[in-house]
Short mmCIF file of C-alpha atoms in Angstrom, two decimals:
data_model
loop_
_atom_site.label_atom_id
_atom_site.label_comp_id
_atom_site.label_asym_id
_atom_site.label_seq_id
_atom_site.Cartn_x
_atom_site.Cartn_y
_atom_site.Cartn_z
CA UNK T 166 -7.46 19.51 2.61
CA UNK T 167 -4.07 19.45 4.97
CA UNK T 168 -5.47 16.97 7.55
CA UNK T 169 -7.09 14.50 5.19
CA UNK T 170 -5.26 11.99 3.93
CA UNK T 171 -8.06 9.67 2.03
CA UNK T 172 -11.29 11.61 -0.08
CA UNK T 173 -14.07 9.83 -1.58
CA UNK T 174 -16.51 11.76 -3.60
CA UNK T 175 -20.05 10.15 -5.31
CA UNK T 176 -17.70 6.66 -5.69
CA UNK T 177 -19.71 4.48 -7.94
CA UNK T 178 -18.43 1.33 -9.60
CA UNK T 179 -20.45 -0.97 -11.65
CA UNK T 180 -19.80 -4.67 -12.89
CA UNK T 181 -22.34 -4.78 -15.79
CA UNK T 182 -25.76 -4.52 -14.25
CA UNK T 183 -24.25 -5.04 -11.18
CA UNK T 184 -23.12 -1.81 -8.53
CA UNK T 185 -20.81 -2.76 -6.34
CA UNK T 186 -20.01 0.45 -5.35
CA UNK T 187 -23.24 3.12 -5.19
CA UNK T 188 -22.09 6.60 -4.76
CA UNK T 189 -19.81 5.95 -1.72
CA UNK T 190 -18.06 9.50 -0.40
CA UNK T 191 -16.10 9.70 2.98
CA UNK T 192 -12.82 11.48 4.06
CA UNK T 193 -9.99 10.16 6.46
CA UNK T 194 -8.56 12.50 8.47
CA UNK T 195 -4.17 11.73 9.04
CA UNK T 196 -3.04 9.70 11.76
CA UNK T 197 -6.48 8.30 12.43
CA UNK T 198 -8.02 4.60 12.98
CA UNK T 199 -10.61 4.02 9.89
CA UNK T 200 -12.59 0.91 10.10
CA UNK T 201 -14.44 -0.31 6.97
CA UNK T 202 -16.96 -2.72 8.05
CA UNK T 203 -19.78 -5.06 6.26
CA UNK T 204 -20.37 -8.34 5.04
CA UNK T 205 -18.98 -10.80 2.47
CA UNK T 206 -19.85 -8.85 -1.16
CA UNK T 207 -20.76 -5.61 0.87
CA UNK T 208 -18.37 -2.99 -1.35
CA UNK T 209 -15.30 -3.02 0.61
CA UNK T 210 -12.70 -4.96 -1.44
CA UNK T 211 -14.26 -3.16 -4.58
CA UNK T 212 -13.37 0.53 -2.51
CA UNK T 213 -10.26 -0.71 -1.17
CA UNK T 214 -8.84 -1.52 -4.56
CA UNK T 215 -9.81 1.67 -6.11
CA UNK T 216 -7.97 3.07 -3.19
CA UNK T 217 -5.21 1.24 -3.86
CA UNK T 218 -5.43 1.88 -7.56
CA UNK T 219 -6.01 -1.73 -8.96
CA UNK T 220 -9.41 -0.97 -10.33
CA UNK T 221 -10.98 2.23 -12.12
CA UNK T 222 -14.29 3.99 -10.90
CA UNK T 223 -16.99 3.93 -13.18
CA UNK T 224 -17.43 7.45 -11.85
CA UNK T 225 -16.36 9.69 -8.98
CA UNK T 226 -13.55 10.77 -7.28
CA UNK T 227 -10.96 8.97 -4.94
CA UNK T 228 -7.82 10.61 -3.32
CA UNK T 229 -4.79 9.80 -1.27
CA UNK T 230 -2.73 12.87 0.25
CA UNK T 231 -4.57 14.97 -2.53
CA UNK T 232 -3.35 12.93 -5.33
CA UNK T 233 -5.83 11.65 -7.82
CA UNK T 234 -6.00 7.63 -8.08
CA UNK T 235 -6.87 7.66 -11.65
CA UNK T 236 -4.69 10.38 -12.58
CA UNK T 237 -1.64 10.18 -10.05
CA UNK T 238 -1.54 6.15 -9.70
CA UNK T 239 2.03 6.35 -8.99
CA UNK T 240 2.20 8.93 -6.39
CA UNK T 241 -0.55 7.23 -4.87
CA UNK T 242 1.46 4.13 -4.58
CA UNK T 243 4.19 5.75 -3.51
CA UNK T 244 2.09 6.65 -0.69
CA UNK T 245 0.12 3.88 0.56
CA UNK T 246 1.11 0.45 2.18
CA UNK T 247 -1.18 -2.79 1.83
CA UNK T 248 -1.28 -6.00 3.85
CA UNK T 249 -3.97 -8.34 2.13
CA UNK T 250 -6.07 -10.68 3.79
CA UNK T 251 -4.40 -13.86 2.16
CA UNK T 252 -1.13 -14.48 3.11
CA UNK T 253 1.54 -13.19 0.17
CA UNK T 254 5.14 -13.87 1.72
CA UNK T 255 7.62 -16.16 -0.23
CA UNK T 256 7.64 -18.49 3.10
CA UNK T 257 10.87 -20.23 1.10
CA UNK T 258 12.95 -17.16 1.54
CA UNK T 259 14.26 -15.17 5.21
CA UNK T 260 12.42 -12.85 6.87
CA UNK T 261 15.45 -10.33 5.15
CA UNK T 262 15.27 -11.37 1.93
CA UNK T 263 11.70 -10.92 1.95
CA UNK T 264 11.74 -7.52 2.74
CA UNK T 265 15.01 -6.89 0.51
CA UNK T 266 12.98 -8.36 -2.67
CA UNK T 267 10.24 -5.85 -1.67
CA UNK T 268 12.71 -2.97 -1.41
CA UNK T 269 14.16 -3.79 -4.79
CA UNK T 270 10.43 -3.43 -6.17
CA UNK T 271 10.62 0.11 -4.56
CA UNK T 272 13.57 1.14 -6.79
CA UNK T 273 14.87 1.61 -2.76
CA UNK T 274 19.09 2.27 -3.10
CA UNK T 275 20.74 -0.39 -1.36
CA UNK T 276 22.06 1.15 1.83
CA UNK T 277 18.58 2.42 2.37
CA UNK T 278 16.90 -0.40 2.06
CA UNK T 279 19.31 -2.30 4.39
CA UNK T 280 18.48 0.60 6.77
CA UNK T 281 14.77 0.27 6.57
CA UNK T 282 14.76 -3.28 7.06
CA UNK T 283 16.96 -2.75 10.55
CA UNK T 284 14.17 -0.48 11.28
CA UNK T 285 11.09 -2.09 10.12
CA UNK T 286 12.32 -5.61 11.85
CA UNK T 287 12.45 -4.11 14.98
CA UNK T 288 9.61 -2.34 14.65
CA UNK T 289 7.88 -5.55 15.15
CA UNK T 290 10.23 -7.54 16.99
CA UNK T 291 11.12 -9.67 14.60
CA UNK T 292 14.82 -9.08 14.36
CA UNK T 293 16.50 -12.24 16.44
CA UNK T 294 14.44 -13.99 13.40
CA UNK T 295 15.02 -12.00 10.35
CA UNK T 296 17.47 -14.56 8.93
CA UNK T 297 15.10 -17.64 9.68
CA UNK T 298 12.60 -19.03 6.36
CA UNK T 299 9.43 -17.92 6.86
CA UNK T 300 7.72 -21.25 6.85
CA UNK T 301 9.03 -21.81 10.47
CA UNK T 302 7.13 -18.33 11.34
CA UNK T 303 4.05 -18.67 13.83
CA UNK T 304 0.76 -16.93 12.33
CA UNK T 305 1.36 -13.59 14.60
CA UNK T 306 4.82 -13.44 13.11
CA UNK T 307 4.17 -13.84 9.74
CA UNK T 308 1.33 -10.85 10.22
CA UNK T 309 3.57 -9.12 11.79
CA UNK T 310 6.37 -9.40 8.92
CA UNK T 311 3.53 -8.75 6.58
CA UNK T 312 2.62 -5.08 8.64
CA UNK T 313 6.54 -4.84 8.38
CA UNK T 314 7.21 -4.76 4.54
CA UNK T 315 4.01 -2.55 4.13
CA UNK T 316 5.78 -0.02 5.64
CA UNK T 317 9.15 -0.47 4.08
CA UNK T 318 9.12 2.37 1.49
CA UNK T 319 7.61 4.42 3.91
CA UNK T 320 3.93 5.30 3.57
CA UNK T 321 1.70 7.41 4.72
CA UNK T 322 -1.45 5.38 4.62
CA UNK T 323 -1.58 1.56 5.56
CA UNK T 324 -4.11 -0.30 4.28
CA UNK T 325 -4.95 -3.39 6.54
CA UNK T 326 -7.70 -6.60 5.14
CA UNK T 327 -8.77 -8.26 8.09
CA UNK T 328 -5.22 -8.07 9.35
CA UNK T 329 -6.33 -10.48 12.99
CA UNK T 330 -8.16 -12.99 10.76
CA UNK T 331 -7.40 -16.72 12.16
CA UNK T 332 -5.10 -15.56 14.81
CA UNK T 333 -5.81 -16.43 18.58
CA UNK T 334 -7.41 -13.76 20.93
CA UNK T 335 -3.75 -13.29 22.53
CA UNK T 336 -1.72 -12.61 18.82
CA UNK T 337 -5.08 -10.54 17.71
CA UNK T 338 -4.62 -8.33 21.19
CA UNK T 339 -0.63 -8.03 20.40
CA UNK T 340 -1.75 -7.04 16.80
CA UNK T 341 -4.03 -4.54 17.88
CA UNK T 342 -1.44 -3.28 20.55
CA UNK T 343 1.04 -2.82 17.48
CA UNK T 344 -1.68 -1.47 15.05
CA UNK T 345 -2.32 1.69 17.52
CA UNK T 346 1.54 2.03 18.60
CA UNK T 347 1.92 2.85 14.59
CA UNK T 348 -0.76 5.43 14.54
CA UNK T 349 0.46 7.20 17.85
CA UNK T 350 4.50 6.89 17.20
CA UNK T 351 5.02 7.21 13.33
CA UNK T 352 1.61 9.11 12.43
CA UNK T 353 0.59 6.59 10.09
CA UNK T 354 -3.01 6.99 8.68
CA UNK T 355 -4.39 2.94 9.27
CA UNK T 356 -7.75 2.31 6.89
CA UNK T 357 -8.59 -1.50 8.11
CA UNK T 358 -11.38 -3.75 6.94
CA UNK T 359 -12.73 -6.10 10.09
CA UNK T 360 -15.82 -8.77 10.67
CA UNK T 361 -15.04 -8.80 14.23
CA UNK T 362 -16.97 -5.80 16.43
CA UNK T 363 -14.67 -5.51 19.37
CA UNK T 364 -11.67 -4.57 17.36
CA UNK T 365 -14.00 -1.80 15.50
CA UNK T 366 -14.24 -0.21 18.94
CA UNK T 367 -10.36 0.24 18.60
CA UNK T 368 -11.34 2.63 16.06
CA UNK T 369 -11.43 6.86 15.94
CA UNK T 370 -13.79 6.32 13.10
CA UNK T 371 -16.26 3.98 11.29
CA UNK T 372 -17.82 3.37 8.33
CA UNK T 373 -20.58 0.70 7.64
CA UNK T 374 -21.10 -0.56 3.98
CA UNK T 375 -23.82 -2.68 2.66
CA UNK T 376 -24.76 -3.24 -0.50
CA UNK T 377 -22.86 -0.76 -2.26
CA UNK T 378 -23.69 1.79 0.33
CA UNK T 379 -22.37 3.85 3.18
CA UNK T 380 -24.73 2.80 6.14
CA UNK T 381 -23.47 4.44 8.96
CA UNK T 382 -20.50 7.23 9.44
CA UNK T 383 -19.42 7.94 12.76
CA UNK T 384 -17.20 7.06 15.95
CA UNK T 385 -17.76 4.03 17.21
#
């Protein structure tokens, strides 16, 4: 199990008489592309937040870097970064102080996190503006600040929700451009949810949901 970094075994999860999730199982290999495609009420969301340990299986078995997300939720967390699809930045605060309130959360040591946000910021190119509010941020940027604190305490697995939704084709392509540069330079596992079918051919791997069930499992 060295080279995977997400399992999913016989993943079922039920909402009373309703499955949203019907005995799901895939693996991730590390420093791989996943996309997670289907439509509106397909299962994704319901997987993702498993993954990310917000909700409990009914039954089966989901893993990051070998550690159980029912019974290791805090070294899962540890592990994984998420950028949702609704924006979730305090857009009264800095670029800085948003990622310094996030380090805080972290239990990150002060001259760390001052380091990681150096990093992080120029990561994405966003450090002539990390002391500007957030409001005055174009769509791209504030994605882009978003990808940024996701991968402040260092993960190993970033989860992305429709991470080009409502941008233009231009910020989408710089996205995208970004989105691979993290897989290739910092060996960062990237499991992304998409509707759109040209970005899913930026993928090593994908996996088609519908109803509750794995459609399709394969490259694109």
């Amino acid at each position: 199990m060295e080279n995977i970094a997400v399992q999913v075994n016989n993943l079922i999860k039920t909402f009373g008489d309703i499955i949203a999730v019907n005995d799901v199982s895939f693996k991730i290999k590390k420093n791989t592309i996943f996309g997670f495609l289907g439509p509106n009420g397909a299962g994704k969301t319901t997987t993702i937040n498993i993954l990310c340990t917000l909700l409990r299986p009914t039954s089966g078995i989901a893993k990051i870097n070998d550690y159980n997300c029912v019974e290791n939720p805090e070294e899962v967390r540890q592990s994984i970064g998420i950028v949702f699809q609704d924006p979730s930045l305090d857009e009264r605060l800095s670029a800085w102080d948003n990622l310094e309130f996030h380090g805080l959360v972290y239990n990150i040591a002060k001259q760390e996190r001052r380091k990681r946000i150096d990093f992080v910021l120029n990561m994405v190119e966003l450090t002539k503006r990390k002391k500007d509010v957030v409001r005055t941020f174009s769509g791209g940027m504030k994605r882009r600040l978003e990808i940024a604190r996701g991968l402040m305490h260092q993960p190993t697995v970033l989860f992305l929700d429709e991470p080009t939704l409502g941008l233009d084709p231009q910020t989408r392509n710089y996205i995208w451009n970004y989105i691979r540069k993290l897989k290739d330079e910092h060996s960062i596992t990237i499991f992304l949810t998409t509707h759109y079918m040209d970005e899913a051919e930026n993928c090593d791997e994908i996996a088609i949901i519908d109803k509750g069930k794995i459609i399709a499992l394969d490259t694109p």
